[in-house]
Tab-separated table of C-alpha atoms (C1' of nucleotides) in Angstrom:
chain	number	residue	atom	x	y	z
A	17	MET	CA	124.030	123.623	84.211
A	18	ARG	CA	121.834	126.777	83.699
A	19	ALA	CA	120.390	128.283	86.835
A	20	ASP	CA	116.796	127.528	86.066
A	21	ALA	CA	117.704	123.785	85.376
A	22	GLN	CA	119.392	123.893	88.820
A	23	ARG	CA	116.111	125.163	90.539
A	24	ASN	CA	113.912	122.579	88.806
A	25	ALA	CA	116.351	119.926	89.786
A	26	GLU	CA	115.893	121.099	93.365
A	27	LYS	CA	112.056	121.152	93.199
A	28	LEU	CA	112.178	117.898	91.734
A	29	ARG	CA	114.584	116.308	94.457
A	30	ALA	CA	112.060	117.950	96.955
A	31	ALA	CA	109.069	116.519	95.617
A	32	ALA	CA	110.543	113.222	95.137
A	33	ALA	CA	111.847	113.122	98.657
A	34	GLU	CA	108.384	113.801	99.919
A	35	LEU	CA	106.576	111.332	97.794
A	36	PHE	CA	109.130	108.807	98.231
A	37	ARG	CA	108.828	108.941	101.934
A	38	GLU	CA	105.159	109.143	101.905
A	39	ARG	CA	104.355	106.231	99.483
A	40	GLY	CA	107.378	104.498	98.595
A	41	LEU	CA	109.914	104.424	95.585
A	42	HIS	CA	107.402	103.221	93.200
A	43	VAL	CA	105.259	106.523	92.940
A	44	PRO	CA	104.700	107.541	89.180
A	45	LEU	CA	107.506	109.770	87.961
A	46	LYS	CA	104.700	111.937	86.560
A	47	GLU	CA	103.272	112.584	89.962
A	48	ILE	CA	106.592	113.746	91.304
A	49	ALA	CA	106.862	116.170	88.254
A	50	ARG	CA	103.481	117.278	89.093
A	51	ARG	CA	104.073	118.043	92.650
A	52	ALA	CA	107.390	119.636	91.650
A	53	GLY	CA	105.076	121.967	89.443
A	54	VAL	CA	107.266	121.036	86.349
A	55	SER	CA	106.634	118.900	83.338
A	56	HIS	CA	107.565	115.347	83.431
A	57	GLY	CA	109.411	115.918	80.369
A	58	THR	CA	111.928	117.909	82.547
A	59	LEU	CA	112.084	115.230	85.221
A	60	TYR	CA	113.324	112.982	82.379
A	61	ASN	CA	115.740	115.545	81.030
A	62	LEU	CA	117.209	116.033	84.424
A	63	PHE	CA	117.418	112.691	85.871
A	64	GLY	CA	116.916	110.348	83.067
A	65	THR	CA	115.852	107.241	85.184
A	66	ARG	CA	113.959	106.573	88.234
A	67	GLU	CA	117.174	105.040	89.932
A	68	ALA	CA	119.224	108.125	89.402
A	69	LEU	CA	116.625	110.194	91.107
A	70	ILE	CA	116.419	107.551	93.979
A	71	ASP	CA	120.147	107.505	94.346
A	72	GLU	CA	120.123	111.466	94.716
A	73	VAL	CA	117.342	111.577	97.099
A	74	VAL	CA	117.223	108.559	99.186
A	75	THR	CA	120.773	107.427	99.683
A	76	ASP	CA	121.669	109.734	102.388
A	77	LEU	CA	118.280	109.335	104.421
A	78	ALA	CA	118.646	105.494	104.096
A	79	ALA	CA	122.386	105.430	105.182
A	80	GLU	CA	121.526	107.394	108.194
A	81	ARG	CA	118.598	105.562	109.368
A	82	LEU	CA	120.381	102.285	108.698
A	83	GLU	CA	123.632	103.172	110.428
A	84	GLU	CA	121.847	104.680	113.430
A	85	ILE	CA	120.149	101.286	113.875
A	86	ALA	CA	123.159	99.148	113.488
A	87	GLU	CA	124.926	101.542	116.066
A	88	GLY	CA	122.022	101.168	118.479
A	89	ALA	CA	122.244	97.475	118.060
A	90	LEU	CA	125.845	97.219	118.775
A	91	ALA	CA	125.752	99.592	121.701
A	92	CYS	CA	123.543	97.182	123.464
A	93	GLU	CA	125.432	95.248	126.235
A	94	ASP	CA	123.669	92.118	125.820
A	95	ALA	CA	124.309	90.565	122.465
A	96	TRP	CA	120.742	89.093	122.134
A	97	GLU	CA	119.091	92.306	123.044
A	98	GLY	CA	121.411	93.907	120.433
A	99	PHE	CA	120.169	91.454	117.657
A	100	ALA	CA	116.598	91.755	118.756
A	101	TYR	CA	116.799	95.505	118.771
A	102	TYR	CA	118.219	95.328	115.425
A	103	ILE	CA	115.538	93.213	114.079
A	104	GLU	CA	112.724	95.162	115.739
A	105	GLN	CA	114.059	98.716	114.506
A	106	LEU	CA	114.437	97.306	110.835
A	107	CYS	CA	110.891	96.229	110.843
A	108	ARG	CA	109.702	99.286	112.649
A	109	MET	CA	111.215	101.171	109.828
A	110	GLN	CA	109.681	99.150	107.107
A	111	ALA	CA	106.130	99.947	108.899
A	112	THR	CA	106.881	103.520	109.222
A	113	ASP	CA	109.277	104.720	106.194
A	114	PRO	CA	107.948	103.562	102.974
A	115	ALA	CA	111.173	104.982	101.311
A	116	VAL	CA	113.596	103.111	103.358
A	117	ALA	CA	111.644	100.198	103.445
A	118	ASP	CA	111.679	99.802	99.833
A	119	VAL	CA	115.346	100.232	99.839
A	120	VAL	CA	115.796	97.284	102.299
A	121	GLY	CA	113.201	95.315	100.285
A	122	GLY	CA	114.182	95.978	96.897
A	123	ARG	CA	117.050	95.998	94.156
A	124	TYR	CA	118.177	99.221	92.661
A	125	PRO	CA	121.331	98.039	90.687
A	126	GLY	CA	121.471	101.489	88.926
A	127	ALA	CA	121.745	103.461	92.071
A	128	GLU	CA	125.356	103.018	92.865
A	129	ARG	CA	125.637	105.060	96.096
A	130	LEU	CA	122.692	103.372	97.379
A	131	MET	CA	124.039	99.829	96.528
A	132	ALA	CA	127.171	100.869	98.539
A	133	VAL	CA	124.929	101.729	101.605
A	134	CYS	CA	123.342	98.341	101.526
A	135	GLY	CA	126.636	96.672	101.241
A	136	ARG	CA	127.680	98.602	104.382
A	137	THR	CA	124.402	97.608	106.001
A	138	LEU	CA	125.017	94.087	105.209
A	139	ASP	CA	128.333	94.102	106.863
A	140	ALA	CA	126.880	95.740	109.999
A	141	ALA	CA	124.081	92.966	110.112
A	142	LYS	CA	126.850	90.159	109.898
A	143	ARG	CA	128.490	91.708	112.731
A	144	ILE	CA	125.445	91.938	114.822
A	145	VAL	CA	124.313	88.371	113.917
A	146	GLU	CA	127.751	87.036	114.758
A	147	ARG	CA	128.201	88.655	117.991
A	148	ALA	CA	124.834	87.395	118.958
A	149	GLN	CA	125.836	83.730	117.990
A	150	ASP	CA	129.116	83.964	119.610
A	151	ALA	CA	127.236	84.751	122.870
A	152	GLY	CA	125.279	81.599	122.391
A	153	ALA	CA	121.972	83.633	122.267
A	154	LEU	CA	121.117	83.411	118.664
A	155	ARG	CA	120.557	79.807	117.093
A	156	PRO	CA	123.799	78.909	115.307
A	157	ASP	CA	122.014	77.552	112.036
A	158	PHE	CA	120.705	81.085	111.288
A	159	THR	CA	122.743	83.048	108.711
A	160	THR	CA	122.745	86.646	107.462
A	161	GLU	CA	120.838	85.474	104.484
A	162	ASP	CA	118.066	84.577	106.622
A	163	LEU	CA	117.498	88.125	107.135
A	164	VAL	CA	115.423	88.311	103.900
A	165	PHE	CA	112.978	86.197	105.319
A	166	VAL	CA	112.536	88.369	108.531
A	167	LEU	CA	112.412	91.492	106.449
A	168	GLY	CA	110.413	90.034	103.448
A	169	SER	CA	107.749	88.736	105.810
A	170	ASN	CA	107.630	91.854	107.704
A	171	SER	CA	107.428	93.968	104.703
A	172	VAL	CA	104.211	92.359	103.497
A	173	LEU	CA	102.571	92.518	106.973
A	174	ALA	CA	103.711	96.166	107.564
A	175	ARG	CA	102.287	97.078	104.216
A	176	ALA	CA	98.949	95.205	104.755
A	177	THR	CA	98.301	96.677	108.027
A	178	PRO	CA	96.752	100.005	107.473
A	179	ARG	CA	96.132	102.622	110.152
A	180	THR	CA	93.796	100.034	111.801
A	181	ALA	CA	96.538	97.903	113.312
A	182	PRO	CA	99.806	99.717	112.941
A	183	ASP	CA	101.577	97.724	115.346
A	184	ALA	CA	100.516	94.028	114.288
A	185	TRP	CA	103.973	93.429	112.777
A	186	ARG	CA	105.488	93.526	116.215
A	187	ARG	CA	103.438	90.390	117.075
A	188	ASN	CA	104.696	88.429	114.156
A	189	ILE	CA	108.334	89.574	114.887
A	190	ALA	CA	108.013	88.570	118.588
A	191	PHE	CA	106.880	85.035	117.526
A	192	LEU	CA	109.777	84.892	114.940
A	193	LEU	CA	112.500	86.221	117.448
A	194	ASP	CA	111.405	83.729	120.136
A	195	GLY	CA	112.068	81.151	117.414
A	196	LEU	CA	115.454	82.435	116.650
A	197	ARG	CA	116.928	81.816	120.263
A	198	THR	CA	119.295	78.967	120.615
A	199	GLU	CA	117.085	77.264	123.080
A	200	ALA	CA	114.175	77.390	120.653
A	201	ALA	CA	115.960	75.218	117.931
A	202	HIS	CA	114.210	72.045	117.891
A	203	ARG	CA	115.334	69.722	114.880
A	204	PRO	CA	117.713	70.678	112.209
A	205	LEU	CA	116.182	73.123	109.682
A	206	PRO	CA	114.691	71.266	106.634
A	207	VAL	CA	116.745	73.180	104.023
A	208	GLY	CA	119.896	75.022	103.941
A	209	PRO	CA	120.411	78.825	103.667
A	210	LEU	CA	119.949	80.794	100.440
A	211	THR	CA	123.214	81.736	98.746
A	212	PRO	CA	124.033	85.319	98.385
A	213	ASP	CA	123.141	85.336	94.758
A	214	GLN	CA	119.549	83.785	95.684
A	215	VAL	CA	119.125	86.334	98.289
A	216	TYR	CA	119.790	89.249	95.704
A	217	GLU	CA	117.216	87.492	93.346
A	218	VAL	CA	114.679	86.955	95.924
A	219	MET	CA	114.872	90.775	96.990
A	220	GLY	CA	114.009	91.552	93.426
A	221	ASN	CA	110.679	89.713	93.728
A	222	LEU	CA	109.653	90.732	97.193
A	223	THR	CA	107.937	94.035	96.397
A	224	GLY	CA	104.730	92.565	95.231
A	225	GLU	CA	104.297	93.206	91.672
A	226	ARG	CA	103.282	89.566	90.654
B	5	MET	CA	71.011	78.780	77.951
B	6	ARG	CA	71.657	77.820	74.402
B	7	ALA	CA	73.823	74.796	73.564
B	8	ASP	CA	76.737	76.940	72.048
B	9	ALA	CA	76.830	79.262	75.095
B	10	GLN	CA	76.899	76.113	77.285
B	11	ARG	CA	79.909	74.924	75.277
B	12	ASN	CA	81.728	78.135	75.503
B	13	ALA	CA	81.180	78.585	79.126
B	14	GLU	CA	82.644	75.144	79.506
B	15	LYS	CA	85.636	76.094	77.177
B	16	LEU	CA	86.150	79.105	79.359
B	17	ARG	CA	85.993	77.232	82.672
B	18	ALA	CA	88.602	74.939	81.410
B	19	ALA	CA	90.757	77.849	80.521
B	20	ALA	CA	90.186	79.569	83.373
B	21	ALA	CA	90.957	76.641	85.645
B	22	GLU	CA	94.390	76.097	83.785
B	23	LEU	CA	95.491	79.643	83.923
B	24	PHE	CA	94.414	80.177	87.732
B	25	ARG	CA	96.531	77.250	88.487
B	26	GLU	CA	99.374	78.368	86.396
B	27	ARG	CA	99.573	81.954	87.493
B	28	GLY	CA	97.077	82.653	90.119
B	29	LEU	CA	93.700	84.445	90.267
B	30	HIS	CA	94.910	87.611	88.943
B	31	VAL	CA	95.478	86.487	85.165
B	32	PRO	CA	93.881	89.091	82.680
B	33	LEU	CA	90.459	87.788	81.890
B	34	LYS	CA	91.356	88.606	78.217
B	35	GLU	CA	94.008	85.989	78.376
B	36	ILE	CA	91.740	83.432	79.681
B	37	ALA	CA	89.198	84.232	76.731
B	38	ARG	CA	92.177	83.939	74.394
B	39	ARG	CA	93.183	80.510	75.596
B	40	ALA	CA	89.573	79.419	75.475
B	41	GLY	CA	89.563	80.384	71.831
B	42	VAL	CA	86.606	82.814	72.387
B	43	SER	CA	86.155	86.557	72.484
B	44	HIS	CA	86.676	88.232	75.808
B	45	GLY	CA	83.262	89.914	75.225
B	46	THR	CA	81.852	86.394	75.635
B	47	LEU	CA	83.552	85.965	78.732
B	48	TYR	CA	81.920	89.040	80.171
B	49	ASN	CA	78.410	87.943	78.795
B	50	LEU	CA	78.792	84.537	80.618
B	51	PHE	CA	80.232	85.390	83.830
B	52	GLY	CA	80.130	88.900	84.093
B	53	THR	CA	82.854	89.297	86.800
B	54	ARG	CA	86.062	87.757	87.664
B	55	GLU	CA	84.925	86.693	90.964
B	56	ALA	CA	81.980	84.784	89.390
B	57	LEU	CA	84.285	82.842	87.169
B	58	ILE	CA	86.668	82.111	90.324
B	59	ASP	CA	83.786	80.908	92.328
B	60	GLU	CA	82.671	78.493	89.622
B	61	VAL	CA	86.097	77.216	88.809
B	62	VAL	CA	88.239	77.420	91.892
B	63	THR	CA	85.857	76.675	94.966
B	64	ASP	CA	85.752	72.990	94.462
B	65	LEU	CA	89.513	72.576	94.098
B	66	ALA	CA	90.200	74.656	97.076
B	67	ALA	CA	87.751	73.138	99.234
B	68	GLU	CA	89.309	69.802	98.532
B	69	ARG	CA	92.798	70.638	99.105
B	70	LEU	CA	92.046	72.656	102.383
B	71	GLU	CA	89.924	69.804	103.802
B	72	GLU	CA	92.394	67.466	102.897
B	73	ILE	CA	95.006	69.365	104.819
B	74	ALA	CA	92.884	69.887	107.861
B	75	GLU	CA	91.972	66.232	108.012
B	76	GLY	CA	95.517	65.140	107.858
B	77	ALA	CA	96.439	67.634	110.620
B	78	LEU	CA	93.665	66.262	112.844
B	79	ALA	CA	94.584	62.646	112.207
B	80	CYS	CA	97.977	63.230	113.778
B	81	GLU	CA	98.261	61.539	117.130
B	82	ASP	CA	100.418	64.242	118.538
B	83	ALA	CA	98.614	67.646	118.678
B	84	TRP	CA	101.788	69.635	117.927
B	85	GLU	CA	102.676	67.354	115.048
B	86	GLY	CA	99.139	68.051	113.860
B	87	PHE	CA	99.533	71.955	114.274
B	88	ALA	CA	102.938	71.760	112.545
B	89	TYR	CA	101.720	69.601	109.680
B	90	TYR	CA	98.837	72.066	109.060
B	91	ILE	CA	100.911	75.012	108.955
B	92	GLU	CA	103.534	73.296	106.725
B	93	GLN	CA	100.912	72.004	104.338
B	94	LEU	CA	99.317	75.300	104.011
B	95	CYS	CA	102.377	76.939	103.157
B	96	ARG	CA	103.498	74.279	100.809
B	97	MET	CA	100.229	74.914	98.985
B	98	GLN	CA	100.922	78.514	98.764
B	99	ALA	CA	104.441	77.782	97.445
B	100	THR	CA	102.725	75.244	94.902
B	101	ASP	CA	99.497	76.092	93.681
B	102	PRO	CA	98.911	79.712	92.957
B	103	ALA	CA	95.026	79.550	92.647
B	104	VAL	CA	94.718	78.055	96.062
B	105	ALA	CA	97.392	80.287	97.437
B	106	ASP	CA	95.461	83.245	96.186
B	107	VAL	CA	92.358	81.995	97.723
B	108	VAL	CA	94.207	81.851	101.126
B	109	GLY	CA	95.643	85.092	100.778
B	110	GLY	CA	92.896	87.270	99.427
B	111	ARG	CA	89.395	88.415	99.687
B	112	TYR	CA	86.673	87.542	97.187
B	113	PRO	CA	83.384	88.983	98.785
B	114	GLY	CA	81.629	88.101	95.652
B	115	ALA	CA	82.407	84.496	95.485
B	116	GLU	CA	79.771	83.039	97.773
B	117	ARG	CA	80.535	79.491	97.596
B	118	LEU	CA	84.190	80.283	98.050
B	119	MET	CA	83.640	82.402	101.045
B	120	ALA	CA	81.808	79.477	102.606
B	121	VAL	CA	84.756	77.411	102.040
B	122	CYS	CA	86.811	79.790	103.804
B	123	GLY	CA	84.522	79.904	106.697
B	124	ARG	CA	84.784	76.143	107.050
B	125	THR	CA	88.699	76.426	106.673
B	126	LEU	CA	88.621	78.828	109.512
B	127	ASP	CA	86.768	76.634	111.745
B	128	ALA	CA	89.066	73.777	111.027
B	129	ALA	CA	92.017	75.855	111.736
B	130	LYS	CA	90.466	76.950	115.136
B	131	ARG	CA	90.205	73.269	116.271
B	132	ILE	CA	93.759	72.479	115.251
B	133	VAL	CA	95.011	75.413	117.114
B	134	GLU	CA	92.932	74.844	120.088
B	135	ARG	CA	93.851	71.142	120.127
B	136	ALA	CA	97.782	72.154	120.150
B	137	GLN	CA	97.193	74.679	122.850
B	138	ASP	CA	95.057	72.147	125.106
B	139	ALA	CA	97.920	69.672	124.723
B	140	GLY	CA	100.284	72.467	126.055
B	141	ALA	CA	102.437	72.313	123.082
B	142	LEU	CA	101.329	75.451	121.276
B	143	ARG	CA	101.993	78.848	123.257
B	144	PRO	CA	98.723	79.997	124.703
B	145	ASP	CA	98.958	83.531	123.656
B	146	PHE	CA	98.747	82.574	119.960
B	147	THR	CA	95.436	82.975	118.354
B	148	THR	CA	93.765	81.790	115.152
B	149	GLU	CA	94.053	85.439	113.863
B	150	ASP	CA	97.810	85.008	114.148
B	151	LEU	CA	97.680	82.716	111.267
B	152	VAL	CA	97.352	85.684	108.728
B	153	PHE	CA	100.915	86.479	109.690
B	154	VAL	CA	102.227	83.018	109.104
B	155	LEU	CA	100.350	82.878	105.729
B	156	GLY	CA	101.044	86.434	104.947
B	157	SER	CA	104.840	86.122	105.438
B	158	ASN	CA	104.955	82.776	103.788
B	159	SER	CA	103.116	83.950	100.666
B	160	VAL	CA	105.574	86.789	99.854
B	161	LEU	CA	108.559	84.273	100.362
B	162	ALA	CA	106.912	81.602	98.238
B	163	ARG	CA	106.109	84.021	95.518
B	164	ALA	CA	109.703	85.567	95.620
B	165	THR	CA	111.480	82.425	95.502
B	166	PRO	CA	111.596	81.183	91.948
B	167	ARG	CA	112.787	78.154	90.548
B	168	THR	CA	116.211	78.728	92.185
B	169	ALA	CA	115.161	78.025	95.735
B	170	PRO	CA	111.728	76.586	95.555
B	171	ASP	CA	112.045	75.216	99.207
B	172	ALA	CA	113.354	78.417	100.889
B	173	TRP	CA	110.038	78.966	102.661
B	174	ARG	CA	110.420	75.927	104.673
B	175	ARG	CA	113.223	77.444	106.371
B	176	ASN	CA	111.407	80.396	107.442
B	177	ILE	CA	108.393	78.303	108.655
B	178	ALA	CA	110.841	76.268	110.771
B	179	PHE	CA	112.152	79.488	112.430
B	180	LEU	CA	108.472	80.622	113.012
B	181	LEU	CA	107.279	77.304	114.189
B	182	ASP	CA	110.022	77.028	116.774
B	183	GLY	CA	108.749	80.307	118.074
B	184	LEU	CA	105.233	78.846	118.437
B	185	ARG	CA	106.122	76.267	120.904
B	186	THR	CA	105.116	76.979	124.364
B	187	GLU	CA	108.546	76.745	125.842
B	188	ALA	CA	109.672	79.290	123.333
B	189	ALA	CA	107.447	81.959	124.732
B	190	HIS	CA	109.635	84.366	126.512
B	191	ARG	CA	108.210	87.753	127.503
B	192	PRO	CA	104.646	88.662	126.982
B	193	LEU	CA	103.704	89.603	123.408
B	194	PRO	CA	104.118	93.424	122.744
B	195	VAL	CA	100.480	93.962	121.186
B	196	GLY	CA	97.361	91.932	121.270
B	197	PRO	CA	95.890	90.007	118.466
B	198	LEU	CA	94.000	91.308	115.430
B	199	THR	CA	90.268	91.262	115.548
B	200	PRO	CA	88.685	89.159	112.896
B	201	ASP	CA	87.530	92.255	111.021
B	202	GLN	CA	91.290	93.640	111.005
B	203	VAL	CA	92.201	90.101	109.714
B	204	TYR	CA	89.807	90.352	106.917
B	205	GLU	CA	91.153	93.763	106.140
B	206	VAL	CA	94.826	92.766	106.216
B	207	MET	CA	93.869	89.898	103.905
B	208	GLY	CA	92.569	92.318	101.348
B	209	ASN	CA	96.082	94.000	101.240
B	210	LEU	CA	98.230	91.016	101.641
B	211	THR	CA	98.464	90.315	97.747
B	212	GLY	CA	100.996	92.907	96.715
B	213	GLU	CA	99.289	95.598	94.554
B	214	ARG	CA	100.801	98.475	96.332
C	15	DA	C1'	120.617	143.552	73.063
C	16	DT	C1'	121.368	139.646	70.483
C	17	DG	C1'	122.041	135.119	69.193
C	18	DA	C1'	123.124	130.354	70.239
C	19	DA	C1'	122.753	126.938	73.375
C	20	DA	C1'	120.395	125.310	77.073
C	21	DC	C1'	116.307	124.024	78.852
C	22	DT	C1'	110.904	123.140	79.072
C	23	DT	C1'	106.779	121.899	77.488
C	24	DG	C1'	102.715	118.979	76.517
C	25	DA	C1'	101.303	116.327	72.823
C	26	DC	C1'	102.185	112.192	71.551
C	27	DC	C1'	103.492	106.991	71.227
C	28	DG	C1'	103.307	102.090	73.243
C	29	DC	C1'	101.799	98.888	76.450
C	30	DA	C1'	98.663	96.526	79.631
C	31	DG	C1'	94.356	95.886	81.758
C	32	DG	C1'	89.274	96.509	82.655
C	33	DG	C1'	84.959	97.150	80.570
C	34	DT	C1'	80.920	98.159	77.074
C	35	DC	C1'	78.021	97.606	73.020
C	36	DA	C1'	76.286	98.052	68.027
C	37	DA	C1'	76.435	94.791	64.292
C	38	DG	C1'	76.613	90.322	62.844
C	39	DT	C1'	75.775	85.323	63.366
C	40	DT	C1'	73.498	81.009	65.062
C	41	DA	C1'	70.298	78.110	67.461
C	42	DG	C1'	66.429	76.233	67.733
C	43	DT	C1'	61.129	76.838	67.758
C	44	DT	C1'	57.174	77.142	65.158
D	19	DA	C1'	61.957	77.535	55.730
D	20	DA	C1'	61.431	81.321	58.117
D	21	DC	C1'	62.044	83.975	62.038
D	22	DT	C1'	63.283	85.624	66.709
D	23	DA	C1'	65.850	85.393	70.697
D	24	DA	C1'	70.048	84.328	72.154
D	25	DC	C1'	74.500	84.799	71.547
D	26	DT	C1'	79.377	86.226	69.804
D	27	DT	C1'	82.475	89.545	68.063
D	28	DG	C1'	85.917	92.836	67.946
D	29	DA	C1'	86.324	97.470	67.541
D	30	DC	C1'	86.126	100.845	70.915
D	31	DC	C1'	86.427	103.529	75.382
D	32	DC	C1'	88.669	104.504	79.680
D	33	DT	C1'	92.603	104.599	83.010
D	34	DG	C1'	97.381	104.621	84.244
D	35	DC	C1'	102.139	103.908	83.345
D	36	DG	C1'	106.771	104.766	81.187
D	37	DG	C1'	109.041	107.077	77.879
D	38	DT	C1'	110.125	110.499	73.664
D	39	DC	C1'	110.551	114.562	70.876
D	40	DA	C1'	109.730	118.910	67.849
D	41	DA	C1'	108.350	123.159	68.820
D	42	DG	C1'	108.598	126.982	71.815
D	43	DT	C1'	110.983	129.508	75.827
D	44	DT	C1'	114.708	131.053	78.799
D	45	DT	C1'	119.452	132.037	80.100
D	46	DC	C1'	123.709	133.891	79.484
D	47	DA	C1'	128.041	134.882	77.070
D	48	DT	C1'	129.575	137.998	73.813
DNA sequence: ATGAAACTTGACCGCAGGGTCAAGTTAGTT
DNA sequence: AACTAACTTGACCCTGCGGTCAAGTTTCAT
């Protein structure tokens, strides 16, 4: 790779990182190129697809954030507190960091490293859920697949709540968490959990679009 | 108004009603014109704006559905059952009827009659919420404004769940409802309720778009 | 310092959506 | 039947997105 191309790639990565974090992973590629001070043709030359760019620019950030949260959750003495912490922090991130929010609420099959991070995150989530259930705190009919519901509903609220009420999502999550305690479970759930395949499908449709 | 214009307006109303119910209130106006077998210019002549068309075509339908649900809820002996019925039916509609779903999850300030229906619906909701709280069943820190959370989160799940899992939203609502019972309330909610103005604002941003 | 390979550029294409308007057509009044 | 006001039409404009490529420029090995 020639030195000038290297420099441009770097400028593009920087611009992409900025814009992804400001506005999410859907920002127009041409805008990224504009901010990098480079033609959009160059962006296509150097990265080819949006997902390739995402994979290079967002993966490490997402991994760091997600692992941090999972560790924090597992570090809680109390299993329920750990679970609640995990949910709350994930949701806080959705409200706070558009880039990672899109990672959590989307599908990027082309971004291999990112997909690996998602896999590891899912494992961590499983452990946190199971620990809370083993402690008898989290209702046993909850499954890891139900996390899409939590994150899906939070994502729309976090996005809809502008500067006016940036904490509104916390109220919703508080209601939901109260419904997830073992004692809160009233009658059997009306339908069974999603299959992992269904979760994957749902995640593809979460981010609006219509 | 000339007879042919009258006929065209009727064809457009019919096509709009169909498409709105099939795909929601965002269908391209040109597509409505196409289905009506009429030029899109004519649509703009006769209705001017999308909201005017919505107001003529969707209002009565929405009013009927929403009033029916509210009546059903108030007809329940048990106040909690009434509240739960109300939530469930609203959510079922969001999953089932894209047109009314968009009414419930959107803002159409230009559609006067429709706005009136929304006002009446809100009144009914207030009554249902208060009745359940007076009976001691619904947690007292819940407010009518919190309904946006319920409907907002449900809308995204209902939309994301294709034919594959058309009932998935029920699971989420079941968790949430369990969290709304008085006994489920654990600690005080982390933040206060939205103001009505904030609710109005949030509703404007609910329907994806980005 | 020169030539070939690497790279950049921006005009261009396609698509989809909203919206306008001059020209042509039709209804219905006289 | 003739005439005018009402109405319809579709070509046209705009915006914004993704994406491509011939022509021009720059790097770097020789």
